[in-house]
Short mmCIF file of N, CA, C and O in Angstrom, two decimals:
data_model
loop_
_atom_site.label_atom_id
_atom_site.label_comp_id
_atom_site.label_asym_id
_atom_site.label_seq_id
_atom_site.Cartn_x
_atom_site.Cartn_y
_atom_site.Cartn_z
N MET A 1 112.09 110.25 94.59
CA MET A 1 111.29 111.44 94.43
C MET A 1 110.22 111.54 95.53
O MET A 1 109.89 112.62 95.97
N ALA A 2 109.70 110.39 95.96
CA ALA A 2 108.65 110.40 96.98
C ALA A 2 109.20 110.51 98.39
O ALA A 2 108.44 110.68 99.34
N GLY A 3 110.49 110.38 98.56
CA GLY A 3 111.09 110.53 99.88
C GLY A 3 110.88 109.33 100.78
O GLY A 3 111.05 109.44 101.99
N ALA A 4 110.53 108.18 100.21
CA ALA A 4 110.33 106.99 101.02
C ALA A 4 111.65 106.28 101.32
O ALA A 4 111.79 105.63 102.34
N ALA A 5 112.62 106.44 100.42
CA ALA A 5 113.92 105.80 100.61
C ALA A 5 114.82 106.70 101.45
O ALA A 5 114.79 107.92 101.31
N PRO A 6 115.64 106.12 102.32
CA PRO A 6 116.55 106.94 103.13
C PRO A 6 117.65 107.54 102.26
O PRO A 6 117.94 107.08 101.17
N SER A 7 118.28 108.58 102.78
CA SER A 7 119.36 109.27 102.09
C SER A 7 120.69 108.82 102.70
O SER A 7 120.85 108.89 103.92
N THR A 8 121.62 108.37 101.86
CA THR A 8 122.92 107.92 102.35
C THR A 8 123.99 108.91 101.90
O THR A 8 124.09 109.23 100.72
N ARG A 9 124.79 109.36 102.85
CA ARG A 9 125.92 110.24 102.56
C ARG A 9 127.17 109.55 103.06
O ARG A 9 127.21 109.07 104.19
N GLN A 10 128.18 109.51 102.19
CA GLN A 10 129.41 108.82 102.57
C GLN A 10 130.61 109.64 102.14
O GLN A 10 130.65 110.18 101.05
N SER A 11 131.59 109.72 103.04
CA SER A 11 132.83 110.42 102.76
C SER A 11 133.93 109.71 103.53
O SER A 11 133.93 109.70 104.76
N GLY A 12 134.85 109.11 102.80
CA GLY A 12 135.92 108.38 103.46
C GLY A 12 135.38 107.22 104.27
O GLY A 12 134.67 106.38 103.76
N LYS A 13 135.69 107.19 105.56
CA LYS A 13 135.23 106.10 106.42
C LYS A 13 133.89 106.41 107.08
O LYS A 13 133.33 105.56 107.75
N LEU A 14 133.40 107.63 106.91
CA LEU A 14 132.16 108.05 107.54
C LEU A 14 130.97 107.78 106.62
O LEU A 14 131.00 108.12 105.44
N ARG A 15 129.94 107.16 107.16
CA ARG A 15 128.73 106.86 106.39
C ARG A 15 127.52 107.19 107.25
O ARG A 15 127.42 106.73 108.38
N ALA A 16 126.59 107.98 106.70
CA ALA A 16 125.39 108.36 107.44
C ALA A 16 124.15 108.06 106.60
O ALA A 16 124.07 108.46 105.43
N VAL A 17 123.21 107.34 107.19
CA VAL A 17 121.93 107.06 106.54
C VAL A 17 120.88 107.83 107.31
O VAL A 17 120.68 107.61 108.51
N THR A 18 120.21 108.76 106.65
CA THR A 18 119.29 109.66 107.32
C THR A 18 117.97 109.77 106.57
O THR A 18 117.82 109.27 105.46
N PHE A 19 117.04 110.47 107.19
CA PHE A 19 115.75 110.79 106.60
C PHE A 19 115.97 111.66 105.37
O PHE A 19 116.83 112.54 105.37
N ARG A 20 115.20 111.43 104.32
CA ARG A 20 115.34 112.22 103.09
C ARG A 20 114.48 113.47 103.19
O ARG A 20 113.26 113.41 103.22
N TRP A 21 115.14 114.63 103.24
CA TRP A 21 114.43 115.90 103.34
C TRP A 21 114.09 116.49 101.99
O TRP A 21 113.06 117.12 101.82
N SER A 22 114.97 116.31 101.01
CA SER A 22 114.74 116.91 99.69
C SER A 22 113.94 115.95 98.82
O SER A 22 114.48 115.00 98.27
N CYS A 23 112.64 116.20 98.74
CA CYS A 23 111.75 115.37 97.94
C CYS A 23 110.45 116.13 97.74
O CYS A 23 110.27 117.23 98.26
N ASP A 24 109.54 115.54 96.99
CA ASP A 24 108.22 116.11 96.81
C ASP A 24 107.41 115.75 98.06
O ASP A 24 106.98 114.61 98.23
N LYS A 25 107.24 116.71 98.95
CA LYS A 25 106.61 116.43 100.24
C LYS A 25 105.14 116.04 100.11
O LYS A 25 104.65 115.20 100.87
N GLN A 26 104.43 116.60 99.14
CA GLN A 26 103.03 116.22 98.94
C GLN A 26 102.93 114.78 98.45
O GLN A 26 102.05 114.04 98.89
N LEU A 27 103.86 114.38 97.57
CA LEU A 27 103.87 112.99 97.11
C LEU A 27 104.22 112.06 98.27
O LEU A 27 103.59 111.01 98.44
N ARG A 28 105.21 112.44 99.09
CA ARG A 28 105.57 111.62 100.25
C ARG A 28 104.38 111.47 101.19
O ARG A 28 104.08 110.38 101.67
N ASP A 29 103.67 112.57 101.46
CA ASP A 29 102.50 112.52 102.33
C ASP A 29 101.42 111.59 101.75
O ASP A 29 100.82 110.80 102.47
N ALA A 30 101.18 111.69 100.45
CA ALA A 30 100.16 110.85 99.81
C ALA A 30 100.54 109.38 99.88
O ALA A 30 99.70 108.52 100.23
N VAL A 31 101.80 109.06 99.58
CA VAL A 31 102.25 107.67 99.58
C VAL A 31 102.24 107.09 101.00
O VAL A 31 101.79 105.96 101.22
N THR A 32 102.70 107.86 101.97
CA THR A 32 102.73 107.34 103.34
C THR A 32 101.32 107.24 103.92
O THR A 32 101.05 106.32 104.69
N ASP A 33 100.42 108.16 103.56
CA ASP A 33 99.02 108.02 104.00
C ASP A 33 98.40 106.75 103.43
O ASP A 33 97.72 106.01 104.13
N PHE A 34 98.64 106.52 102.14
CA PHE A 34 98.13 105.30 101.50
C PHE A 34 98.70 104.06 102.20
O PHE A 34 97.96 103.13 102.53
N ALA A 35 100.00 104.06 102.43
CA ALA A 35 100.65 102.90 103.05
C ALA A 35 100.13 102.69 104.47
O ALA A 35 99.85 101.56 104.87
N GLY A 36 100.01 103.76 105.24
CA GLY A 36 99.52 103.64 106.60
C GLY A 36 98.11 103.10 106.66
O GLY A 36 97.77 102.28 107.52
N ASP A 37 97.25 103.54 105.74
CA ASP A 37 95.88 103.05 105.70
C ASP A 37 95.79 101.62 105.18
O ASP A 37 94.92 100.85 105.60
N SER A 38 96.71 101.24 104.28
CA SER A 38 96.65 99.91 103.69
C SER A 38 96.89 98.79 104.71
O SER A 38 96.40 97.68 104.53
N ARG A 39 97.60 99.12 105.79
CA ARG A 39 97.90 98.07 106.78
C ARG A 39 96.65 97.61 107.52
O ARG A 39 96.64 96.54 108.12
N HIS A 40 95.58 98.39 107.46
CA HIS A 40 94.33 98.00 108.11
C HIS A 40 93.51 97.05 107.25
O HIS A 40 92.68 96.30 107.78
N ALA A 41 93.73 97.07 105.93
CA ALA A 41 92.90 96.27 105.02
C ALA A 41 93.67 95.16 104.32
O ALA A 41 93.05 94.24 103.78
N ASN A 42 94.99 95.21 104.34
CA ASN A 42 95.79 94.25 103.59
C ASN A 42 96.68 93.46 104.54
O ASN A 42 97.52 94.05 105.22
N PRO A 43 96.54 92.13 104.59
CA PRO A 43 97.35 91.32 105.52
C PRO A 43 98.86 91.42 105.25
O PRO A 43 99.65 91.41 106.17
N TRP A 44 99.25 91.53 103.98
CA TRP A 44 100.67 91.67 103.65
C TRP A 44 101.22 92.97 104.21
O TRP A 44 102.29 92.99 104.82
N ALA A 45 100.48 94.05 104.03
CA ALA A 45 100.92 95.35 104.53
C ALA A 45 100.98 95.35 106.06
O ALA A 45 101.93 95.87 106.65
N ALA A 46 99.99 94.73 106.70
CA ALA A 46 99.98 94.66 108.17
C ALA A 46 101.18 93.87 108.67
O ALA A 46 101.82 94.26 109.65
N ASP A 47 101.50 92.77 107.98
CA ASP A 47 102.64 91.95 108.39
C ASP A 47 103.95 92.71 108.21
O ASP A 47 104.81 92.69 109.10
N LEU A 48 104.11 93.38 107.09
CA LEU A 48 105.34 94.14 106.84
C LEU A 48 105.50 95.27 107.86
O LEU A 48 106.59 95.47 108.41
N TYR A 49 104.41 95.96 108.16
CA TYR A 49 104.43 97.03 109.17
C TYR A 49 104.81 96.46 110.54
O TYR A 49 105.67 97.00 111.23
N GLN A 50 104.18 95.35 110.92
CA GLN A 50 104.43 94.76 112.24
C GLN A 50 105.86 94.26 112.37
O GLN A 50 106.48 94.39 113.42
N ARG A 51 106.41 93.68 111.29
CA ARG A 51 107.81 93.23 111.34
C ARG A 51 108.76 94.41 111.52
O ARG A 51 109.75 94.31 112.24
N ALA A 52 108.44 95.55 110.89
CA ALA A 52 109.27 96.74 111.06
C ALA A 52 109.18 97.25 112.50
O ALA A 52 110.19 97.63 113.10
N ARG A 53 107.99 97.24 113.07
CA ARG A 53 107.81 97.67 114.47
C ARG A 53 108.55 96.73 115.42
O ARG A 53 109.17 97.17 116.39
N THR A 54 108.52 95.44 115.13
CA THR A 54 109.20 94.44 115.96
C THR A 54 110.72 94.67 115.94
O THR A 54 111.39 94.44 116.94
N ARG A 55 111.23 95.13 114.80
CA ARG A 55 112.67 95.41 114.70
C ARG A 55 113.05 96.69 115.43
O ARG A 55 114.22 97.04 115.49
N GLY A 56 112.06 97.40 115.99
CA GLY A 56 112.36 98.58 116.81
C GLY A 56 112.13 99.91 116.12
O GLY A 56 112.45 100.96 116.69
N HIS A 57 111.57 99.91 114.91
CA HIS A 57 111.31 101.17 114.23
C HIS A 57 110.07 101.83 114.81
O HIS A 57 109.13 101.15 115.21
N ASP A 58 110.07 103.16 114.84
CA ASP A 58 108.87 103.86 115.29
C ASP A 58 107.81 103.83 114.19
O ASP A 58 108.06 103.35 113.08
N HIS A 59 106.61 104.32 114.51
CA HIS A 59 105.49 104.25 113.57
C HIS A 59 105.81 104.91 112.23
O HIS A 59 105.58 104.31 111.17
N ALA A 60 106.35 106.11 112.27
CA ALA A 60 106.62 106.84 111.03
C ALA A 60 107.63 106.10 110.14
O ALA A 60 107.45 106.01 108.92
N HIS A 61 108.66 105.54 110.75
CA HIS A 61 109.66 104.80 109.98
C HIS A 61 109.06 103.52 109.42
O HIS A 61 109.30 103.16 108.27
N ALA A 62 108.25 102.83 110.21
CA ALA A 62 107.61 101.61 109.73
C ALA A 62 106.67 101.90 108.56
O ALA A 62 106.61 101.12 107.60
N VAL A 63 105.96 103.02 108.61
CA VAL A 63 105.07 103.39 107.50
C VAL A 63 105.90 103.72 106.26
O VAL A 63 105.51 103.37 105.14
N ARG A 64 107.06 104.37 106.42
CA ARG A 64 107.92 104.65 105.26
C ARG A 64 108.45 103.36 104.66
O ARG A 64 108.57 103.24 103.43
N ILE A 65 108.77 102.38 105.48
CA ILE A 65 109.21 101.08 104.98
C ILE A 65 108.09 100.44 104.16
O ILE A 65 108.31 99.92 103.06
N LEU A 66 106.88 100.50 104.68
CA LEU A 66 105.72 99.98 103.97
C LEU A 66 105.47 100.76 102.68
O LEU A 66 105.17 100.18 101.63
N ALA A 67 105.61 102.07 102.73
CA ALA A 67 105.42 102.91 101.54
C ALA A 67 106.43 102.53 100.45
O ALA A 67 106.08 102.45 99.27
N ARG A 68 107.68 102.29 100.85
CA ARG A 68 108.70 101.88 99.89
C ARG A 68 108.32 100.56 99.22
O ARG A 68 108.49 100.39 98.02
N ALA A 69 107.76 99.63 99.98
CA ALA A 69 107.34 98.35 99.41
C ALA A 69 106.17 98.55 98.44
O ALA A 69 106.14 97.95 97.37
N TRP A 70 105.21 99.40 98.82
CA TRP A 70 104.09 99.68 97.92
C TRP A 70 104.56 100.37 96.65
O TRP A 70 104.04 100.09 95.56
N LEU A 71 105.53 101.28 96.77
CA LEU A 71 106.05 101.95 95.57
C LEU A 71 106.69 100.94 94.62
O LEU A 71 106.59 101.07 93.40
N HIS A 72 107.33 99.92 95.18
CA HIS A 72 107.90 98.85 94.36
C HIS A 72 106.79 98.13 93.59
O HIS A 72 106.92 97.88 92.39
N VAL A 73 105.70 97.80 94.27
CA VAL A 73 104.56 97.13 93.63
C VAL A 73 103.96 98.04 92.55
O VAL A 73 103.70 97.60 91.42
N ILE A 74 103.73 99.31 92.89
CA ILE A 74 103.12 100.26 91.95
C ILE A 74 104.01 100.45 90.73
O ILE A 74 103.53 100.49 89.59
N TRP A 75 105.32 100.54 90.94
CA TRP A 75 106.26 100.71 89.83
C TRP A 75 106.15 99.54 88.86
O TRP A 75 106.10 99.74 87.64
N HIS A 76 106.13 98.32 89.39
CA HIS A 76 106.07 97.16 88.51
C HIS A 76 104.73 97.06 87.79
O HIS A 76 104.69 96.65 86.63
N CYS A 77 103.66 97.45 88.44
CA CYS A 77 102.36 97.49 87.76
C CYS A 77 102.42 98.48 86.60
O CYS A 77 101.93 98.19 85.50
N TRP A 78 103.01 99.63 86.83
CA TRP A 78 103.11 100.66 85.80
C TRP A 78 103.99 100.18 84.65
O TRP A 78 103.63 100.33 83.47
N GLN A 79 105.15 99.60 84.97
CA GLN A 79 106.07 99.15 83.93
C GLN A 79 105.51 98.01 83.09
O GLN A 79 105.78 97.91 81.90
N ASN A 80 104.72 97.14 83.73
CA ASN A 80 104.14 96.00 83.02
C ASN A 80 102.79 96.33 82.39
O ASN A 80 102.22 95.50 81.69
N GLY A 81 102.26 97.51 82.68
CA GLY A 81 100.98 97.92 82.11
C GLY A 81 99.80 97.12 82.61
O GLY A 81 98.84 96.89 81.88
N VAL A 82 99.86 96.70 83.87
CA VAL A 82 98.77 95.91 84.45
C VAL A 82 98.29 96.59 85.73
O VAL A 82 99.02 97.35 86.36
N SER A 83 97.05 96.31 86.09
CA SER A 83 96.55 96.83 87.36
C SER A 83 96.94 95.86 88.48
O SER A 83 97.27 94.70 88.23
N TYR A 84 96.89 96.34 89.70
CA TYR A 84 97.27 95.51 90.86
C TYR A 84 96.28 94.38 91.03
O TYR A 84 95.07 94.59 91.07
N ASP A 85 96.79 93.18 91.10
CA ASP A 85 95.96 91.99 91.30
C ASP A 85 96.48 91.26 92.55
O ASP A 85 97.57 90.70 92.52
N PRO A 86 95.70 91.27 93.64
CA PRO A 86 96.18 90.60 94.86
C PRO A 86 96.50 89.13 94.65
O PRO A 86 97.38 88.59 95.32
N ALA A 87 95.85 88.48 93.68
CA ALA A 87 96.13 87.06 93.41
C ALA A 87 97.53 86.87 92.83
O ALA A 87 98.11 85.79 92.94
N GLN A 88 98.09 87.90 92.22
CA GLN A 88 99.44 87.82 91.64
C GLN A 88 100.52 88.30 92.59
O GLN A 88 101.70 88.21 92.29
N HIS A 89 100.12 88.84 93.74
CA HIS A 89 101.07 89.36 94.72
C HIS A 89 101.54 88.18 95.59
O HIS A 89 100.86 87.76 96.51
N HIS A 90 102.71 87.65 95.27
CA HIS A 90 103.19 86.42 95.90
C HIS A 90 103.38 86.56 97.41
O HIS A 90 103.10 85.62 98.16
N ALA A 91 103.87 87.70 97.87
CA ALA A 91 104.06 87.88 99.32
C ALA A 91 102.72 87.85 100.04
O ALA A 91 102.59 87.26 101.12
N LEU A 92 101.70 88.46 99.45
CA LEU A 92 100.36 88.42 100.04
C LEU A 92 99.82 86.99 100.06
O LEU A 92 99.24 86.56 101.05
N GLN A 93 100.05 86.24 98.99
CA GLN A 93 99.57 84.86 98.93
C GLN A 93 100.22 83.99 100.00
O GLN A 93 99.57 83.14 100.60
N ARG A 94 101.52 84.22 100.28
CA ARG A 94 102.20 83.45 101.34
C ARG A 94 101.58 83.76 102.70
O ARG A 94 101.39 82.85 103.52
N ILE A 95 101.26 85.01 102.95
CA ILE A 95 100.63 85.40 104.23
C ILE A 95 99.27 84.73 104.36
O ILE A 95 98.93 84.18 105.41
N LEU A 96 98.48 84.78 103.29
CA LEU A 96 97.14 84.18 103.33
C LEU A 96 97.20 82.68 103.53
O LEU A 96 96.40 82.10 104.28
N GLN A 97 98.16 82.01 102.90
CA GLN A 97 98.31 80.57 103.08
C GLN A 97 98.73 80.24 104.50
O GLN A 97 98.26 79.27 105.09
N ALA A 98 99.62 81.04 105.08
CA ALA A 98 100.07 80.81 106.45
C ALA A 98 98.91 80.99 107.43
O ALA A 98 98.83 80.29 108.43
N GLN A 99 98.00 81.92 107.15
CA GLN A 99 96.85 82.14 108.03
C GLN A 99 95.87 80.98 107.95
O GLN A 99 95.19 80.68 108.93
N ASN A 100 95.82 80.30 106.81
CA ASN A 100 94.88 79.18 106.64
C ASN A 100 95.44 77.86 107.13
O ASN A 100 94.72 76.88 107.18
N GLN A 101 96.72 77.81 107.47
CA GLN A 101 97.35 76.58 107.98
C GLN A 101 96.88 76.34 109.41
O GLN A 101 96.86 77.24 110.21
N PRO A 102 96.54 75.09 109.74
CA PRO A 102 96.20 74.80 111.14
C PRO A 102 97.44 74.89 112.03
O PRO A 102 98.52 74.51 111.63
N ALA A 103 97.27 75.42 113.20
CA ALA A 103 98.41 75.62 114.11
C ALA A 103 98.82 74.39 114.83
O ALA A 103 98.24 73.41 114.99
#
């Protein structure tokens, strides 16, 4: 619904993965703005964004990848009836531990 996931169309041997045009554009804008801003304050988000950029994705695609990850986190918070707790976010904890390791 938020348009963060790509659209896949397949017919026979032909398969196309493209940008999702049919979605709630205001929701997509809100989610991608949140995701884009989160990479400045959250080490996990910054790492995920940077890994997407390293794989060759442009800024907009990398932000959509990050938005999709945040939607996953938000969905689980909603389903479990809990607020987001960075101490419970295992991927964030791994990043923080790696930063504290001596090189």
